[in-house]
mmCIF file of C-alpha atoms in Angstrom:
data_model
loop_
_atom_site.group_PDB
_atom_site.id
_atom_site.type_symbol
_atom_site.label_atom_id
_atom_site.label_comp_id
_atom_site.label_asym_id
_atom_site.label_seq_id
_atom_site.Cartn_x
_atom_site.Cartn_y
_atom_site.Cartn_z
ATOM 1 C CA UNK A 1 -0.207 0.230 -0.017
ATOM 2 C CA UNK A 2 2.383 2.414 0.939
ATOM 3 C CA UNK A 3 4.638 1.311 -2.037
ATOM 4 C CA UNK A 4 1.306 2.380 -3.938
ATOM 5 C CA UNK A 5 1.345 5.263 -2.598
ATOM 6 C CA UNK A 6 4.976 6.444 -2.976
ATOM 7 C CA UNK A 7 4.472 5.366 -7.312
ATOM 8 C CA UNK A 8 1.182 7.514 -7.436
ATOM 9 C CA UNK A 9 0.908 9.254 -4.817
ATOM 10 C CA UNK A 10 2.908 12.694 -6.896
ATOM 11 C CA UNK A 11 0.729 12.063 -10.167
ATOM 12 C CA UNK A 12 -2.343 12.215 -7.498
ATOM 13 C CA UNK A 13 -1.719 15.476 -6.559
ATOM 14 C CA UNK A 14 -0.689 16.625 -10.108
ATOM 15 C CA UNK A 15 -4.121 14.990 -10.990
ATOM 16 C CA UNK A 16 -5.655 17.177 -8.287
ATOM 17 C CA UNK A 17 -3.859 20.879 -8.817
ATOM 18 C CA UNK A 18 -4.929 20.111 -12.480
ATOM 19 C CA UNK A 19 -8.623 19.283 -12.346
ATOM 20 C CA UNK A 20 -8.632 22.920 -10.006
ATOM 21 C CA UNK A 21 -7.125 24.368 -12.533
ATOM 22 C CA UNK A 22 -9.504 23.118 -15.306
ATOM 23 C CA UNK A 23 -12.697 23.742 -12.949
ATOM 24 C CA UNK A 24 -11.686 27.578 -12.409
ATOM 25 C CA UNK A 25 -11.196 28.032 -15.378
ATOM 26 C CA UNK A 26 -13.784 26.797 -17.144
ATOM 27 C CA UNK A 27 -16.215 28.219 -14.071
ATOM 28 C CA UNK A 28 -13.904 31.996 -15.181
ATOM 29 C CA UNK A 29 -14.516 32.124 -18.636
ATOM 30 C CA UNK A 30 -18.393 31.171 -18.926
ATOM 31 C CA UNK A 31 -18.876 34.185 -16.524
ATOM 32 C CA UNK A 32 -16.674 35.784 -18.586
ATOM 33 C CA UNK A 33 -17.231 34.779 -21.982
ATOM 34 C CA UNK A 34 -20.358 32.536 -21.753
ATOM 35 C CA UNK A 35 -21.034 28.706 -22.085
ATOM 36 C CA UNK A 36 -23.385 26.494 -22.326
ATOM 37 C CA UNK A 37 -26.349 27.216 -19.728
ATOM 38 C CA UNK A 38 -29.826 24.611 -18.864
ATOM 39 C CA UNK A 39 -32.860 25.969 -19.185
ATOM 40 C CA UNK A 40 -36.582 25.275 -19.388
ATOM 41 C CA UNK A 41 -39.614 26.081 -18.879
ATOM 42 C CA UNK A 42 -43.167 27.005 -21.236
ATOM 43 C CA UNK A 43 -42.546 31.202 -20.902
ATOM 44 C CA UNK A 44 -41.035 31.143 -24.053
ATOM 45 C CA UNK A 45 -42.770 28.148 -26.068
ATOM 46 C CA UNK A 46 -42.998 28.220 -28.806
ATOM 47 C CA UNK A 47 -39.436 29.911 -29.762
ATOM 48 C CA UNK A 48 -37.392 27.637 -26.796
ATOM 49 C CA UNK A 49 -39.137 24.060 -26.128
ATOM 50 C CA UNK A 50 -40.690 23.564 -22.264
ATOM 51 C CA UNK A 51 -38.112 20.769 -21.690
ATOM 52 C CA UNK A 52 -34.950 21.405 -20.293
ATOM 53 C CA UNK A 53 -32.083 21.439 -23.086
ATOM 54 C CA UNK A 54 -29.187 23.126 -23.514
ATOM 55 C CA UNK A 55 -28.454 26.792 -25.075
ATOM 56 C CA UNK A 56 -25.415 28.924 -25.646
ATOM 57 C CA UNK A 57 -25.172 31.197 -23.540
ATOM 58 C CA UNK A 58 -23.281 34.748 -24.622
ATOM 59 C CA UNK A 59 -21.981 37.513 -21.755
ATOM 60 C CA UNK A 60 -19.261 38.519 -23.830
ATOM 61 C CA UNK A 61 -21.412 41.235 -25.507
ATOM 62 C CA UNK A 62 -22.550 42.442 -22.492
ATOM 63 C CA UNK A 63 -19.708 43.251 -20.816
ATOM 64 C CA UNK A 64 -17.842 44.864 -24.400
ATOM 65 C CA UNK A 65 -21.050 47.201 -24.887
ATOM 66 C CA UNK A 66 -23.473 47.076 -22.353
ATOM 67 C CA UNK A 67 -27.027 48.629 -22.986
ATOM 68 C CA UNK A 68 -25.702 49.195 -26.323
ATOM 69 C CA UNK A 69 -25.422 46.252 -27.290
ATOM 70 C CA UNK A 70 -29.368 45.067 -26.107
ATOM 71 C CA UNK A 71 -31.635 45.087 -28.857
ATOM 72 C CA UNK A 72 -35.592 44.842 -29.211
ATOM 73 C CA UNK A 73 -36.264 40.470 -29.821
ATOM 74 C CA UNK A 74 -32.911 39.657 -28.441
ATOM 75 C CA UNK A 75 -33.423 36.863 -25.861
ATOM 76 C CA UNK A 76 -31.536 37.663 -22.996
ATOM 77 C CA UNK A 77 -30.811 35.626 -19.651
ATOM 78 C CA UNK A 78 -31.480 37.547 -16.407
ATOM 79 C CA UNK A 79 -31.471 37.697 -12.523
ATOM 80 C CA UNK A 80 -35.325 37.819 -12.031
ATOM 81 C CA UNK A 81 -35.721 41.456 -10.079
ATOM 82 C CA UNK A 82 -38.039 39.581 -7.126
ATOM 83 C CA UNK A 83 -36.673 35.823 -6.948
ATOM 84 C CA UNK A 84 -32.500 34.450 -6.638
ATOM 85 C CA UNK A 85 -33.251 32.309 -9.666
ATOM 86 C CA UNK A 86 -32.658 33.163 -13.566
ATOM 87 C CA UNK A 87 -34.810 33.572 -16.051
ATOM 88 C CA UNK A 88 -34.538 33.886 -20.115
ATOM 89 C CA UNK A 89 -36.882 36.401 -21.494
ATOM 90 C CA UNK A 90 -37.092 38.151 -25.277
ATOM 91 C CA UNK A 91 -36.653 42.526 -24.767
ATOM 92 C CA UNK A 92 -39.475 44.011 -26.031
ATOM 93 C CA UNK A 93 -38.755 47.713 -24.761
ATOM 94 C CA UNK A 94 -35.268 49.576 -24.549
ATOM 95 C CA UNK A 95 -34.780 52.584 -22.362
ATOM 96 C CA UNK A 96 -37.469 55.235 -23.757
ATOM 97 C CA UNK A 97 -39.171 53.007 -25.935
ATOM 98 C CA UNK A 98 -43.635 53.052 -25.321
ATOM 99 C CA UNK A 99 -44.836 49.394 -24.765
ATOM 100 C CA UNK A 100 -47.578 48.058 -24.845
ATOM 101 C CA UNK A 101 -48.472 46.329 -20.899
ATOM 102 C CA UNK A 102 -50.419 43.448 -21.528
ATOM 103 C CA UNK A 103 -51.693 42.587 -25.307
ATOM 104 C CA UNK A 104 -53.650 39.356 -23.633
ATOM 105 C CA UNK A 105 -55.910 42.254 -21.472
ATOM 106 C CA UNK A 106 -58.798 44.450 -22.657
ATOM 107 C CA UNK A 107 -57.358 47.385 -20.684
ATOM 108 C CA UNK A 108 -54.217 48.330 -23.155
ATOM 109 C CA UNK A 109 -52.420 50.440 -20.964
ATOM 110 C CA UNK A 110 -48.810 51.719 -22.346
ATOM 111 C CA UNK A 111 -46.012 52.215 -20.066
ATOM 112 C CA UNK A 112 -42.462 54.127 -20.809
ATOM 113 C CA UNK A 113 -40.071 51.851 -20.035
ATOM 114 C CA UNK A 114 -37.885 54.286 -17.396
ATOM 115 C CA UNK A 115 -33.176 55.311 -18.451
ATOM 116 C CA UNK A 116 -31.318 51.844 -17.410
ATOM 117 C CA UNK A 117 -34.226 49.552 -17.400
ATOM 118 C CA UNK A 118 -35.766 47.071 -20.618
ATOM 119 C CA UNK A 119 -39.099 45.562 -20.766
ATOM 120 C CA UNK A 120 -38.847 41.836 -20.739
ATOM 121 C CA UNK A 121 -41.778 39.581 -21.978
ATOM 122 C CA UNK A 122 -41.993 35.897 -22.363
ATOM 123 C CA UNK A 123 -43.007 34.909 -26.131
ATOM 124 C CA UNK A 124 -45.895 32.409 -24.294
ATOM 125 C CA UNK A 125 -47.578 35.485 -23.140
ATOM 126 C CA UNK A 126 -50.140 33.576 -21.202
ATOM 127 C CA UNK A 127 -48.260 31.538 -19.425
ATOM 128 C CA UNK A 128 -44.953 33.734 -18.466
ATOM 129 C CA UNK A 129 -44.066 35.493 -16.475
ATOM 130 C CA UNK A 130 -42.253 38.747 -16.952
ATOM 131 C CA UNK A 131 -42.698 42.515 -16.489
ATOM 132 C CA UNK A 132 -46.248 42.492 -16.591
ATOM 133 C CA UNK A 133 -45.698 41.499 -13.125
ATOM 134 C CA UNK A 134 -42.277 42.535 -11.862
ATOM 135 C CA UNK A 135 -41.904 45.870 -14.301
ATOM 136 C CA UNK A 136 -39.406 47.054 -15.829
ATOM 137 C CA UNK A 137 -36.066 45.192 -15.600
ATOM 138 C CA UNK A 138 -32.331 47.490 -14.512
ATOM 139 C CA UNK A 139 -30.409 46.397 -17.104
ATOM 140 C CA UNK A 140 -27.625 45.498 -14.398
ATOM 141 C CA UNK A 141 -29.774 42.385 -14.005
ATOM 142 C CA UNK A 142 -28.948 40.861 -17.756
ATOM 143 C CA UNK A 143 -26.807 38.315 -17.679
ATOM 144 C CA UNK A 144 -26.505 37.404 -21.075
ATOM 145 C CA UNK A 145 -27.515 36.889 -24.641
ATOM 146 C CA UNK A 146 -28.781 32.939 -25.673
ATOM 147 C CA UNK A 147 -26.932 32.639 -29.061
ATOM 148 C CA UNK A 148 -27.717 29.369 -29.635
ATOM 149 C CA UNK A 149 -29.639 26.082 -28.730
ATOM 150 C CA UNK A 150 -27.648 22.873 -28.333
ATOM 151 C CA UNK A 151 -29.929 20.103 -27.551
ATOM 152 C CA UNK A 152 -33.108 19.133 -28.684
ATOM 153 C CA UNK A 153 -34.685 15.982 -26.721
ATOM 154 C CA UNK A 154 -37.265 16.243 -29.553
ATOM 155 C CA UNK A 155 -35.268 15.606 -32.482
ATOM 156 C CA UNK A 156 -33.267 12.231 -32.633
ATOM 157 C CA UNK A 157 -30.155 12.213 -30.762
ATOM 158 C CA UNK A 158 -28.100 10.591 -34.403
ATOM 159 C CA UNK A 159 -29.530 13.396 -35.462
ATOM 160 C CA UNK A 160 -28.355 15.684 -33.068
ATOM 161 C CA UNK A 161 -25.588 17.910 -35.783
ATOM 162 C CA UNK A 162 -28.862 18.438 -38.315
ATOM 163 C CA UNK A 163 -31.698 18.710 -36.119
ATOM 164 C CA UNK A 164 -30.595 19.555 -32.727
ATOM 165 C CA UNK A 165 -28.666 22.786 -32.863
ATOM 166 C CA UNK A 166 -30.592 26.113 -33.452
ATOM 167 C CA UNK A 167 -29.092 29.128 -34.307
ATOM 168 C CA UNK A 168 -31.150 32.055 -32.593
ATOM 169 C CA UNK A 169 -31.363 35.444 -34.630
ATOM 170 C CA UNK A 170 -33.275 38.086 -33.890
ATOM 171 C CA UNK A 171 -36.173 38.209 -35.617
ATOM 172 C CA UNK A 172 -37.215 42.093 -34.983
ATOM 173 C CA UNK A 173 -33.911 43.383 -36.233
ATOM 174 C CA UNK A 174 -35.090 44.227 -39.729
ATOM 175 C CA UNK A 175 -38.350 45.508 -39.016
ATOM 176 C CA UNK A 176 -37.186 47.751 -35.495
ATOM 177 C CA UNK A 177 -33.824 49.385 -36.435
ATOM 178 C CA UNK A 178 -35.108 52.556 -36.703
ATOM 179 C CA UNK A 179 -33.146 55.943 -36.390
ATOM 180 C CA UNK A 180 -34.866 58.698 -33.895
ATOM 181 C CA UNK A 181 -36.673 60.354 -36.698
ATOM 182 C CA UNK A 182 -38.484 57.052 -37.304
ATOM 183 C CA UNK A 183 -36.404 56.350 -40.762
ATOM 184 C CA UNK A 184 -35.159 52.660 -41.256
ATOM 185 C CA UNK A 185 -31.552 52.294 -41.259
ATOM 186 C CA UNK B 1 14.611 20.828 -14.110
ATOM 187 C CA UNK B 2 11.654 22.881 -16.041
ATOM 188 C CA UNK B 3 12.864 26.077 -18.053
ATOM 189 C CA UNK B 4 11.928 29.158 -17.036
ATOM 190 C CA UNK B 5 9.124 29.684 -19.858
ATOM 191 C CA UNK B 6 7.317 25.957 -18.475
ATOM 192 C CA UNK B 7 7.530 27.503 -15.043
ATOM 193 C CA UNK B 8 5.785 30.655 -15.831
ATOM 194 C CA UNK B 9 3.152 29.498 -17.436
ATOM 195 C CA UNK B 10 2.927 26.766 -14.493
ATOM 196 C CA UNK B 11 2.262 29.823 -12.183
ATOM 197 C CA UNK B 12 0.123 31.932 -14.612
ATOM 198 C CA UNK B 13 -2.373 28.561 -15.275
ATOM 199 C CA UNK B 14 -3.603 29.737 -11.229
ATOM 200 C CA UNK B 15 -4.573 32.939 -12.220
ATOM 201 C CA UNK B 16 -8.029 31.426 -12.653
ATOM 202 C CA UNK B 17 -8.621 30.621 -9.654
ATOM 203 C CA UNK B 18 -7.722 34.158 -8.275
ATOM 204 C CA UNK B 19 -10.841 35.421 -10.761
ATOM 205 C CA UNK B 20 -12.775 33.368 -9.548
ATOM 206 C CA UNK B 21 -11.707 33.869 -5.902
ATOM 207 C CA UNK B 22 -12.389 37.775 -6.933
ATOM 208 C CA UNK B 23 -15.830 36.830 -7.846
ATOM 209 C CA UNK B 24 -17.251 34.260 -6.105
ATOM 210 C CA UNK B 25 -15.591 35.131 -2.564
ATOM 211 C CA UNK B 26 -14.222 38.589 -1.673
ATOM 212 C CA UNK B 27 -12.964 42.116 -3.948
ATOM 213 C CA UNK B 28 -11.233 45.181 -2.784
ATOM 214 C CA UNK B 29 -13.054 48.249 -3.805
ATOM 215 C CA UNK B 30 -12.165 52.354 -3.591
ATOM 216 C CA UNK B 31 -14.845 54.453 -2.426
ATOM 217 C CA UNK B 32 -15.437 57.883 -3.733
ATOM 218 C CA UNK B 33 -17.574 60.854 -3.181
ATOM 219 C CA UNK B 34 -19.056 61.338 0.750
ATOM 220 C CA UNK B 35 -22.293 59.918 -0.067
ATOM 221 C CA UNK B 36 -21.040 57.106 2.824
ATOM 222 C CA UNK B 37 -19.601 60.058 5.108
ATOM 223 C CA UNK B 38 -18.714 58.994 7.817
ATOM 224 C CA UNK B 39 -18.348 55.636 7.755
ATOM 225 C CA UNK B 40 -16.608 55.504 4.882
ATOM 226 C CA UNK B 41 -14.569 58.903 3.562
ATOM 227 C CA UNK B 42 -15.828 60.732 6.738
ATOM 228 C CA UNK B 43 -15.629 64.959 6.382
ATOM 229 C CA UNK B 44 -11.947 65.536 7.288
ATOM 230 C CA UNK B 45 -10.229 62.378 5.554
ATOM 231 C CA UNK B 46 -8.006 63.653 2.571
ATOM 232 C CA UNK B 47 -8.243 59.938 1.254
ATOM 233 C CA UNK B 48 -10.036 57.753 -0.292
ATOM 234 C CA UNK B 49 -11.472 54.333 1.741
ATOM 235 C CA UNK B 50 -10.541 51.222 0.277
ATOM 236 C CA UNK B 51 -12.933 48.705 1.344
ATOM 237 C CA UNK B 52 -13.395 44.156 1.521
ATOM 238 C CA UNK B 53 -16.343 43.501 0.256
ATOM 239 C CA UNK B 54 -17.376 39.559 0.643
ATOM 240 C CA UNK B 55 -19.657 38.202 -2.392
ATOM 241 C CA UNK B 56 -21.668 35.363 -0.585
ATOM 242 C CA UNK B 57 -24.409 37.009 1.420
ATOM 243 C CA UNK B 58 -24.878 39.441 -1.754
ATOM 244 C CA UNK B 59 -24.677 36.940 -5.043
ATOM 245 C CA UNK B 60 -26.287 33.475 -2.931
ATOM 246 C CA UNK B 61 -28.515 34.710 -0.329
ATOM 247 C CA UNK B 62 -29.951 31.348 0.067
ATOM 248 C CA UNK B 63 -26.765 29.481 0.718
ATOM 249 C CA UNK B 64 -24.999 32.281 3.369
ATOM 250 C CA UNK B 65 -24.916 31.563 6.807
ATOM 251 C CA UNK B 66 -25.876 35.221 7.589
ATOM 252 C CA UNK B 67 -28.220 36.482 5.107
ATOM 253 C CA UNK B 68 -28.223 40.331 4.055
ATOM 254 C CA UNK B 69 -29.455 42.509 7.363
ATOM 255 C CA UNK B 70 -31.384 46.020 7.825
ATOM 256 C CA UNK B 71 -28.184 47.561 8.696
ATOM 257 C CA UNK B 72 -25.530 46.082 6.005
ATOM 258 C CA UNK B 73 -23.387 48.188 4.029
ATOM 259 C CA UNK B 74 -23.823 46.684 0.052
ATOM 260 C CA UNK B 75 -22.618 47.656 -3.292
ATOM 261 C CA UNK B 76 -24.679 47.348 -6.025
ATOM 262 C CA UNK B 77 -24.833 48.779 -9.842
ATOM 263 C CA UNK B 78 -27.423 51.115 -10.163
ATOM 264 C CA UNK B 79 -31.104 50.566 -11.822
ATOM 265 C CA UNK B 80 -30.427 53.434 -13.340
ATOM 266 C CA UNK B 81 -27.247 53.014 -14.993
ATOM 267 C CA UNK B 82 -25.797 49.488 -15.296
ATOM 268 C CA UNK B 83 -22.029 50.390 -15.571
ATOM 269 C CA UNK B 84 -22.364 52.881 -11.967
ATOM 270 C CA UNK B 85 -21.813 50.590 -8.799
ATOM 271 C CA UNK B 86 -22.856 52.930 -5.606
ATOM 272 C CA UNK B 87 -22.071 52.167 -1.886
ATOM 273 C CA UNK B 88 -25.450 52.576 0.488
ATOM 274 C CA UNK B 89 -26.986 51.108 3.655
ATOM 275 C CA UNK B 90 -29.744 48.402 3.465
ATOM 276 C CA UNK B 91 -32.407 50.634 5.327
ATOM 277 C CA UNK B 92 -35.524 47.903 4.833
ATOM 278 C CA UNK B 93 -35.978 44.909 3.136
ATOM 279 C CA UNK B 94 -39.203 42.742 1.441
ATOM 280 C CA UNK B 95 -42.182 43.321 3.674
ATOM 281 C CA UNK B 96 -41.095 46.305 4.917
ATOM 282 C CA UNK B 97 -42.976 49.590 4.834
ATOM 283 C CA UNK B 98 -40.563 52.820 4.606
ATOM 284 C CA UNK B 99 -41.607 56.822 5.048
ATOM 285 C CA UNK B 100 -38.872 58.011 2.528
ATOM 286 C CA UNK B 101 -36.720 61.498 3.134
ATOM 287 C CA UNK B 102 -39.405 63.327 2.409
ATOM 288 C CA UNK B 103 -37.625 66.161 0.027
ATOM 289 C CA UNK B 104 -37.461 63.115 -2.865
ATOM 290 C CA UNK B 105 -39.447 61.488 -5.333
ATOM 291 C CA UNK B 106 -41.768 58.874 -3.269
ATOM 292 C CA UNK B 107 -43.917 60.784 -0.933
ATOM 293 C CA UNK B 108 -46.311 58.763 1.639
ATOM 294 C CA UNK B 109 -45.243 55.593 2.275
ATOM 295 C CA UNK B 110 -43.221 52.977 -0.124
ATOM 296 C CA UNK B 111 -44.060 49.108 0.836
ATOM 297 C CA UNK B 112 -40.742 47.384 0.025
ATOM 298 C CA UNK B 113 -42.268 44.597 -2.453
ATOM 299 C CA UNK B 114 -40.434 40.637 -3.013
ATOM 300 C CA UNK B 115 -36.846 39.911 -3.428
ATOM 301 C CA UNK B 116 -36.057 44.344 -3.234
ATOM 302 C CA UNK B 117 -34.777 46.768 -0.202
ATOM 303 C CA UNK B 118 -34.686 49.870 0.134
ATOM 304 C CA UNK B 119 -30.888 51.433 0.657
ATOM 305 C CA UNK B 120 -29.733 55.016 1.536
ATOM 306 C CA UNK B 121 -26.708 56.230 1.858
ATOM 307 C CA UNK B 122 -25.376 57.917 5.420
ATOM 308 C CA UNK B 123 -25.750 61.246 4.160
ATOM 309 C CA UNK B 124 -28.506 62.608 2.576
ATOM 310 C CA UNK B 125 -27.647 63.162 -0.650
ATOM 311 C CA UNK B 126 -29.933 61.678 -2.570
ATOM 312 C CA UNK B 127 -28.673 59.438 -5.299
ATOM 313 C CA UNK B 128 -30.469 56.420 -3.457
ATOM 314 C CA UNK B 129 -33.797 54.383 -3.035
ATOM 315 C CA UNK B 130 -35.435 58.085 -2.195
ATOM 316 C CA UNK B 131 -34.603 59.128 -5.898
ATOM 317 C CA UNK B 132 -35.539 55.426 -7.624
ATOM 318 C CA UNK B 133 -37.124 53.569 -5.555
ATOM 319 C CA UNK B 134 -36.691 50.297 -3.899
ATOM 320 C CA UNK B 135 -34.076 48.387 -6.024
ATOM 321 C CA UNK B 136 -33.751 44.363 -6.163
ATOM 322 C CA UNK B 137 -31.281 42.302 -4.167
ATOM 323 C CA UNK B 138 -30.094 40.862 -7.451
ATOM 324 C CA UNK B 139 -28.159 43.859 -8.320
ATOM 325 C CA UNK B 140 -26.180 43.461 -5.318
ATOM 326 C CA UNK B 141 -22.540 42.632 -5.856
ATOM 327 C CA UNK B 142 -21.322 42.183 -2.087
ATOM 328 C CA UNK B 143 -21.280 43.071 1.719
ATOM 329 C CA UNK B 144 -19.066 45.601 2.943
ATOM 330 C CA UNK B 145 -16.324 43.618 5.418
ATOM 331 C CA UNK B 146 -13.798 45.521 6.588
ATOM 332 C CA UNK B 147 -11.779 48.642 5.856
ATOM 333 C CA UNK B 148 -8.574 48.041 4.494
ATOM 334 C CA UNK B 149 -6.827 51.555 4.028
ATOM 335 C CA UNK B 150 -6.651 54.539 5.164
ATOM 336 C CA UNK B 151 -4.021 52.916 7.775
ATOM 337 C CA UNK B 152 -5.479 54.857 10.605
ATOM 338 C CA UNK B 153 -8.922 53.259 10.523
ATOM 339 C CA UNK B 154 -7.935 49.490 8.671
ATOM 340 C CA UNK B 155 -10.469 46.461 10.545
ATOM 341 C CA UNK B 156 -14.355 46.510 11.750
ATOM 342 C CA UNK B 157 -16.509 49.156 9.779
ATOM 343 C CA UNK B 158 -17.354 51.614 12.537
ATOM 344 C CA UNK B 159 -20.938 50.667 14.456
ATOM 345 C CA UNK B 160 -23.640 53.029 15.906
ATOM 346 C CA UNK B 161 -22.579 53.508 19.741
ATOM 347 C CA UNK B 162 -24.114 56.089 22.198
ATOM 348 C CA UNK B 163 -21.182 56.426 24.240
ATOM 349 C CA UNK B 164 -18.023 58.443 23.493
ATOM 350 C CA UNK B 165 -17.357 61.583 22.541
ATOM 351 C CA UNK B 166 -20.507 64.041 20.815
ATOM 352 C CA UNK B 167 -19.384 64.172 17.621
ATOM 353 C CA UNK B 168 -17.110 61.049 17.408
ATOM 354 C CA UNK B 169 -18.755 58.705 14.160
ATOM 355 C CA UNK B 170 -19.886 56.098 16.445
ATOM 356 C CA UNK B 171 -21.963 58.574 17.887
ATOM 357 C CA UNK B 172 -23.150 60.442 14.638
ATOM 358 C CA UNK B 173 -24.054 56.907 12.765
ATOM 359 C CA UNK B 174 -26.156 56.651 16.349
ATOM 360 C CA UNK B 175 -27.967 59.220 15.487
ATOM 361 C CA UNK B 176 -28.373 58.633 12.037
ATOM 362 C CA UNK B 177 -29.727 55.045 12.444
ATOM 363 C CA UNK B 178 -31.683 56.403 15.198
ATOM 364 C CA UNK B 179 -33.814 58.924 12.567
ATOM 365 C CA UNK B 180 -33.454 55.392 10.205
ATOM 366 C CA UNK B 181 -35.406 53.421 12.294
ATOM 367 C CA UNK B 182 -38.149 55.727 12.573
ATOM 368 C CA UNK B 183 -39.252 55.633 9.648
ATOM 369 C CA UNK B 184 -39.174 52.058 8.602
ATOM 370 C CA UNK B 185 -42.048 49.742 9.777
ATOM 371 C CA UNK B 186 -40.195 46.280 9.924
ATOM 372 C CA UNK B 187 -42.303 43.747 8.446
ATOM 373 C CA UNK B 188 -45.337 46.028 7.840
ATOM 374 C CA UNK B 189 -48.300 46.995 8.275
ATOM 375 C CA UNK B 190 -50.990 44.348 8.489
ATOM 376 C CA UNK B 191 -53.787 45.948 5.956
ATOM 377 C CA UNK B 192 -57.295 44.979 6.115
ATOM 378 C CA UNK B 193 -58.938 43.639 2.554
#
């Protein structure tokens, strides 16, 4: 036993050291640059399936460009203001926009999104807790953009590279990119 | 014997652990401005304080042994500008009722919604919850643990106390704390439906 320890002991220590380094490195990388995250729930259906899937999160854009990198229609991850969990929602309004509070409500109330905030909503309006419940979300609570869906449990596993990966493009980009005079860019 | 570059690379490969410590355990920040005077940057101080903030209670309150309390000092991202960091004191937590300082944007009483807190500076300078209302606790980045600079005040953060010189920092803090507590109803008021 003691001889085994003498034989493999140094390698065991190297293994532990390298594990710590790689774990810390991956952790820091996914905090700063982004990486795979798991998400699930009905609130973004049908854009995102309700099953728990892996997505590619991009944190670099928010870190680099801040509020200037946000666009209406982006799917972002954000800390829920009223709870210590994360949510994935779509940006409906940027600071200064006037948004329709609830498209399902007969009272068509409107709301001016204040400075430094965004209006978030799930695509599945009838089954989503979003800015209609907790109000505009400070940009400081946003974590990153969801850029792609990496897994799809409803597709056959052997088709994964073909049908399992979906890139998330901003659908609003060509429609709403207008300047201050309302002209298309 | 490893070469010099190999040895340097070996040292650099520990860098992510240091960064992770900064992200998840504790961080050091310099406090600018008078808003937390006399706790930080007391009036005659020629230097700006450098403060150690622990991350745990702010970023993972549900796993932490001592959660954020009223009276704790936190640093947070400003709700009106994500690039600005503020240092403020927690005055009220979720479920409390606060009477804001009257000159600001929120007249009357404010009920603090779940997951939010009311934060104020020790000096009534205005860039706090009196201007922007209750803030989400998810904006908190760290809780002040101790002062690391200037050398004359290294150590624990000054706390309110009724003993001592009339103009000492603890006495002034005690006066402010009394004023603060008068404006907060802890646990709120049970309203009839």
